[in-house]
Structures are given as C-alpha cells and as structure tokens.
PDB file of C-alpha atoms in Angstrom:
ATOM      1  CA  MET S 415       0.000   0.000   0.000  1.00 42.00           C
ATOM      2  CA  ALA S 416       1.260   3.503  -0.802  1.00 43.00           C
ATOM      3  CA  LYS S 417       2.580   5.585   2.022  1.00 49.00           C
ATOM      4  CA  LEU S 418       0.105   8.137   3.262  1.00 52.00           C
ATOM      5  CA  THR S 419       2.726  10.869   3.202  1.00 53.00           C
ATOM      6  CA  GLY S 420       3.785  10.283  -0.407  1.00 61.00           C
ATOM      7  CA  ASN S 421       2.155  10.509  -3.783  1.00 61.00           C
ATOM      8  CA  PRO S 422       0.258   7.234  -4.328  1.00 62.00           C
ATOM      9  CA  PHE S 423       0.468   7.593  -8.119  1.00 57.00           C
ATOM     10  CA  LEU S 424       4.260   7.833  -8.058  1.00 58.00           C
ATOM     11  CA  GLU S 425       4.581   4.969  -5.616  1.00 64.00           C
ATOM     12  CA  PHE S 426       2.197   2.628  -7.467  1.00 65.00           C
ATOM     13  CA  ASP S 427       4.110  -0.190  -9.207  1.00 65.00           C
ATOM     14  CA  LEU S 428       2.171  -0.882 -12.387  1.00 60.00           C
ATOM     15  CA  SER S 429       4.631  -3.493 -13.610  1.00 59.00           C
ATOM     16  CA  LYS S 430       4.157  -5.548 -10.429  1.00 64.00           C
ATOM     17  CA  THR S 431       0.379  -5.259 -10.643  1.00 63.00           C
ATOM     18  CA  LEU S 432       0.271  -6.208 -14.316  1.00 57.00           C
ATOM     19  CA  GLY S 433       2.851  -8.931 -13.712  1.00 58.00           C
ATOM     20  CA  ASP S 434       0.392 -10.563 -11.334  1.00 63.00           C
ATOM     21  CA  PHE S 435      -1.981 -11.012 -14.269  1.00 62.00           C
ATOM     22  CA  LYS S 436      -0.096 -13.620 -16.261  1.00 64.00           C
ATOM     23  CA  VAL S 437      -1.312 -13.592 -19.837  1.00 60.00           C
ATOM     24  CA  PRO S 438       0.369 -16.157 -22.066  1.00 60.00           C
ATOM     25  CA  GLY S 439       2.362 -14.571 -24.875  1.00 64.00           C
ATOM     26  CA  VAL S 440       2.168 -11.026 -23.493  1.00 66.00           C
ATOM     27  CA  ASP S 441       5.405  -9.387 -22.439  1.00 72.00           C
ATOM     28  CA  VAL S 442       4.155  -6.985 -19.786  1.00 74.00           C
ATOM     29  CA  GLU S 443       7.617  -5.535 -19.145  1.00 80.00           C
ATOM     30  CA  SER S 444       8.001  -4.581 -22.813  1.00 81.00           C
ATOM     31  CA  ILE S 445       4.594  -2.924 -22.862  1.00 81.00           C
ATOM     32  CA  ILE S 446       5.391  -0.937 -19.722  1.00 84.00           C
ATOM     33  CA  ALA S 447       8.815   0.063 -21.078  1.00 87.00           C
ATOM     34  CA  SER S 448       7.179   1.212 -24.300  1.00 88.00           C
ATOM     35  CA  GLN S 449       4.604   3.299 -22.454  1.00 89.00           C
ATOM     36  CA  ARG S 450       7.328   4.805 -20.287  1.00 92.00           C
ATOM     37  CA  LYS S 451       9.175   5.857 -23.474  1.00 93.00           C
ATOM     38  CA  ASN S 452       5.925   7.359 -24.798  1.00 92.00           C
ATOM     39  CA  ILE S 453       5.530   9.442 -21.655  1.00 93.00           C
ATOM     40  CA  GLU S 454       9.170  10.540 -21.846  1.00 94.00           C
ATOM     41  CA  ALA S 455       8.694  11.597 -25.484  1.00 94.00           C
ATOM     42  CA  VAL S 456       5.572  13.614 -24.666  1.00 94.00           C
ATOM     43  CA  THR S 457       7.400  15.228 -21.751  1.00 95.00           C
ATOM     44  CA  ALA S 458      10.353  16.127 -23.998  1.00 95.00           C
ATOM     45  CA  ALA S 459       8.033  17.538 -26.671  1.00 95.00           C
ATOM     46  CA  ASN S 460       6.208  19.616 -24.066  1.00 95.00           C
ATOM     47  CA  GLN S 461       9.529  20.928 -22.736  1.00 95.00           C
ATOM     48  CA  LEU S 462      10.566  21.976 -26.245  1.00 95.00           C
ATOM     49  CA  ALA S 463       7.198  23.674 -26.752  1.00 95.00           C
ATOM     50  CA  ILE S 464       7.547  25.576 -23.465  1.00 96.00           C
ATOM     51  CA  GLU S 465      11.092  26.652 -24.306  1.00 96.00           C
ATOM     52  CA  GLY S 466       9.925  27.808 -27.737  1.00 95.00           C
ATOM     53  CA  PHE S 467       7.045  29.747 -26.213  1.00 96.00           C
ATOM     54  CA  GLN S 468       9.450  31.417 -23.771  1.00 97.00           C
ATOM     55  CA  ALA S 469      11.804  32.333 -26.629  1.00 96.00           C
ATOM     56  CA  VAL S 470       8.918  33.934 -28.533  1.00 96.00           C
ATOM     57  CA  LEU S 471       7.834  35.907 -25.457  1.00 97.00           C
ATOM     58  CA  ARG S 472      11.405  37.120 -24.848  1.00 97.00           C
ATOM     59  CA  ARG S 473      11.750  38.204 -28.470  1.00 96.00           C
ATOM     60  CA  GLN S 474       8.372  39.962 -28.389  1.00 96.00           C
ATOM     61  CA  ALA S 475       9.473  41.917 -25.313  1.00 96.00           C
ATOM     62  CA  GLU S 476      12.692  42.897 -27.089  1.00 97.00           C
ATOM     63  CA  ILE S 477      10.722  44.025 -30.128  1.00 96.00           C
ATOM     64  CA  VAL S 478       8.337  46.119 -28.022  1.00 95.00           C
ATOM     65  CA  ARG S 479      11.219  47.765 -26.149  1.00 95.00           C
ATOM     66  CA  SER S 480      13.066  48.500 -29.390  1.00 94.00           C
ATOM     67  CA  SER S 481       9.905  49.807 -31.067  1.00 91.00           C
ATOM     68  CA  LEU S 482       9.207  52.220 -28.217  1.00 91.00           C
ATOM     69  CA  GLU S 483      12.762  53.548 -28.357  1.00 89.00           C
ATOM     70  CA  GLU S 484      12.545  53.977 -32.128  1.00 89.00           C
ATOM     71  CA  ALA S 485       9.138  55.673 -31.889  1.00 87.00           C
ATOM     72  CA  SER S 486      10.478  58.367 -29.596  1.00 85.00           C
ATOM     73  CA  GLY S 487      13.320  58.923 -32.040  1.00 86.00           C
ATOM     74  CA  TYR S 488      10.819  59.177 -34.899  1.00 85.00           C
ATOM     75  CA  VAL S 489       8.873  61.875 -33.072  1.00 84.00           C
ATOM     76  CA  ASN S 490      12.073  63.869 -32.617  1.00 83.00           C
ATOM     77  CA  ASP S 491      12.938  63.439 -36.318  1.00 82.00           C
ATOM     78  CA  VAL S 492       9.528  64.746 -37.405  1.00 83.00           C
ATOM     79  CA  ILE S 493       9.700  67.674 -35.007  1.00 84.00           C
ATOM     80  CA  ALA S 494      13.199  68.533 -36.231  1.00 84.00           C
ATOM     81  CA  ALA S 495      12.109  68.619 -39.882  1.00 80.00           C
ATOM     82  CA  GLY S 496      11.700  72.154 -41.228  1.00 84.00           C
ATOM     83  CA  SER S 497       8.622  72.988 -43.280  1.00 88.00           C
ATOM     84  CA  PRO S 498       5.246  71.253 -43.053  1.00 87.00           C
ATOM     85  CA  GLU S 499       6.041  69.546 -46.375  1.00 89.00           C
ATOM     86  CA  GLU S 500       9.354  68.234 -44.994  1.00 87.00           C
ATOM     87  CA  LYS S 501       7.579  67.058 -41.860  1.00 86.00           C
ATOM     88  CA  ALA S 502       4.966  65.203 -43.947  1.00 89.00           C
ATOM     89  CA  ALA S 503       7.679  63.630 -46.119  1.00 88.00           C
ATOM     90  CA  LYS S 504       9.673  62.605 -43.044  1.00 86.00           C
ATOM     91  CA  GLN S 505       6.561  61.173 -41.448  1.00 88.00           C
ATOM     92  CA  ALA S 506       5.794  59.117 -44.596  1.00 91.00           C
ATOM     93  CA  ASP S 507       9.369  57.792 -44.665  1.00 91.00           C
ATOM     94  CA  LEU S 508       9.208  56.826 -40.992  1.00 89.00           C
ATOM     95  CA  ILE S 509       5.850  55.100 -41.430  1.00 91.00           C
ATOM     96  CA  LYS S 510       7.287  53.064 -44.288  1.00 93.00           C
ATOM     97  CA  ILE S 511      10.333  52.090 -42.195  1.00 92.00           C
ATOM     98  CA  ALA S 512       8.145  51.153 -39.221  1.00 91.00           C
ATOM     99  CA  PHE S 513       5.852  49.058 -41.444  1.00 93.00           C
ATOM    100  CA  GLU S 514       8.775  47.173 -42.978  1.00 95.00           C
ATOM    101  CA  LYS S 515      10.255  46.507 -39.530  1.00 94.00           C
ATOM    102  CA  SER S 516       6.878  45.263 -38.314  1.00 94.00           C
ATOM    103  CA  LEU S 517       6.660  42.812 -41.204  1.00 96.00           C
ATOM    104  CA  ALA S 518      10.196  41.593 -40.508  1.00 96.00           C
ATOM    105  CA  ASN S 519       9.355  41.151 -36.816  1.00 96.00           C
ATOM    106  CA  VAL S 520       6.183  39.196 -37.589  1.00 96.00           C
ATOM    107  CA  ARG S 521       8.145  36.994 -39.987  1.00 97.00           C
ATOM    108  CA  GLU S 522      10.841  36.378 -37.348  1.00 96.00           C
ATOM    109  CA  LEU S 523       8.296  35.497 -34.666  1.00 96.00           C
ATOM    110  CA  SER S 524       6.469  33.184 -37.066  1.00 96.00           C
ATOM    111  CA  GLU S 525       9.736  31.399 -37.831  1.00 96.00           C
ATOM    112  CA  LEU S 526      10.458  30.989 -34.109  1.00 95.00           C
ATOM    113  CA  VAL S 527       7.023  29.454 -33.553  1.00 95.00           C
ATOM    114  CA  ALA S 528       7.390  27.158 -36.574  1.00 96.00           C
ATOM    115  CA  LYS S 529      10.850  26.030 -35.435  1.00 95.00           C
ATOM    116  CA  SER S 530       9.573  25.244 -31.958  1.00 95.00           C
ATOM    117  CA  ASN S 531       6.571  23.319 -33.298  1.00 95.00           C
ATOM    118  CA  THR S 532       8.758  21.363 -35.710  1.00 96.00           C
ATOM    119  CA  GLU S 533      11.194  20.350 -32.970  1.00 96.00           C
ATOM    120  CA  ALA S 534       8.384  19.138 -30.721  1.00 95.00           C
ATOM    121  CA  ALA S 535       6.666  17.291 -33.581  1.00 96.00           C
ATOM    122  CA  GLU S 536       9.926  15.583 -34.542  1.00 96.00           C
ATOM    123  CA  VAL S 537      10.298  14.164 -31.028  1.00 96.00           C
ATOM    124  CA  LEU S 538       6.772  12.751 -31.158  1.00 95.00           C
ATOM    125  CA  SER S 539       7.143  11.482 -34.714  1.00 96.00           C
ATOM    126  CA  LYS S 540      10.359   9.664 -33.826  1.00 96.00           C
ATOM    127  CA  ARG S 541       8.696   8.048 -30.833  1.00 95.00           C
ATOM    128  CA  VAL S 542       5.691   6.929 -32.901  1.00 95.00           C
ATOM    129  CA  SER S 543       8.064   5.254 -35.378  1.00 95.00           C
ATOM    130  CA  GLU S 544       9.974   3.589 -32.545  1.00 94.00           C
ATOM    131  CA  SER S 545       6.728   2.470 -30.949  1.00 92.00           C
ATOM    132  CA  LEU S 546       5.527   0.865 -34.178  1.00 92.00           C
ATOM    133  CA  GLU S 547       8.826  -0.993 -34.456  1.00 91.00           C
ATOM    134  CA  GLU S 548       8.431  -2.175 -30.856  1.00 88.00           C
ATOM    135  CA  VAL S 549       4.943  -3.478 -31.650  1.00 85.00           C
ATOM    136  CA  LYS S 550       6.250  -5.321 -34.714  1.00 86.00           C
ATOM    137  CA  THR S 551       9.005  -6.878 -32.605  1.00 85.00           C
ATOM    138  CA  LEU S 552       6.557  -7.934 -29.890  1.00 80.00           C
ATOM    139  CA  ILE S 553       4.243  -9.477 -32.478  1.00 79.00           C
ATOM    140  CA  SER S 554       7.098 -11.388 -34.080  1.00 80.00           C
ATOM    141  CA  LYS S 555       8.078 -12.791 -30.653  1.00 76.00           C
ATOM    142  CA  THR S 556       4.533 -13.926 -29.840  1.00 70.00           C
ATOM    143  CA  PRO S 557       4.261 -17.731 -29.922  1.00 68.00           C
ATOM    144  CA  LYS S 558       2.203 -18.973 -32.796  1.00 64.00           C
TER     145      LYS S 558
END
C-alpha cells in the first residue's frame, strides 16, 4: 500500500500489478517500457514547446522595447524637420520604415514558432516510429 505521506500515483508499481496477471504470450515488461518511453517523449516535446514559447515571449518583449525607443526617435525626427512639407515627407518615410520593420518582426516570430513546433513534432514522430517498431518486434516474438 502507498505511504500516506507520499504521492500514491508515483509509488504505485504498475509493472508488479500487471505482472500478477499472467497472460500467455504477453510481455508486460516490454509494454510498460514502451509506455514509459511514450511518456518521456511527450514530456520532452512539451519541454521543447515551453522553451519555444518562452523564446517567442522574450523576443516579443525585445521588439516592443526597441519599437518604443525607435518611436520616440521618430517623433524627434519629425519635429526637427523644417517645413510642413518636410515634416509630412519625413513622417511618410518613418511610417514606411516602421511598417517594414513590423513585417520583418512578424516573420521572425512566425519562424520561431514554426521552429519550436517542428522540434516538438519531430520528437513525437520519432517516438511513434519507434513504438511501431516495438509493436512489430513484440508481435514477431509472440508464440504462434
């Protein structure tokens, strides 16, 4: 019985419990090992997803900080321009620059998200392939 002070789910021995149910031709240890690998793969994929999410958030914060600094500089540039026509021309130039930077930032953030998703999906895809191979091996070992 699990200790009352501990986590009963962590202390539960599934392999022992399943081992008590002897089923001819079923390798319980292999099944448990396979499921353990599945859980490890999901955990690794989740960790990669979290790290990717954190990287995106950090980069977004950097972009916001940089954009605010640039915006104050843009205001000073417009104010410093001479005639109303020069101010309007300067403002149009700055809007174009800001728009192009925004597009580049969106593209960069999209690439970060895609990279993170790809890394996590690769971990899961690899594990699915391994799992299918494990099933094939177990089936081939099953007595006829």
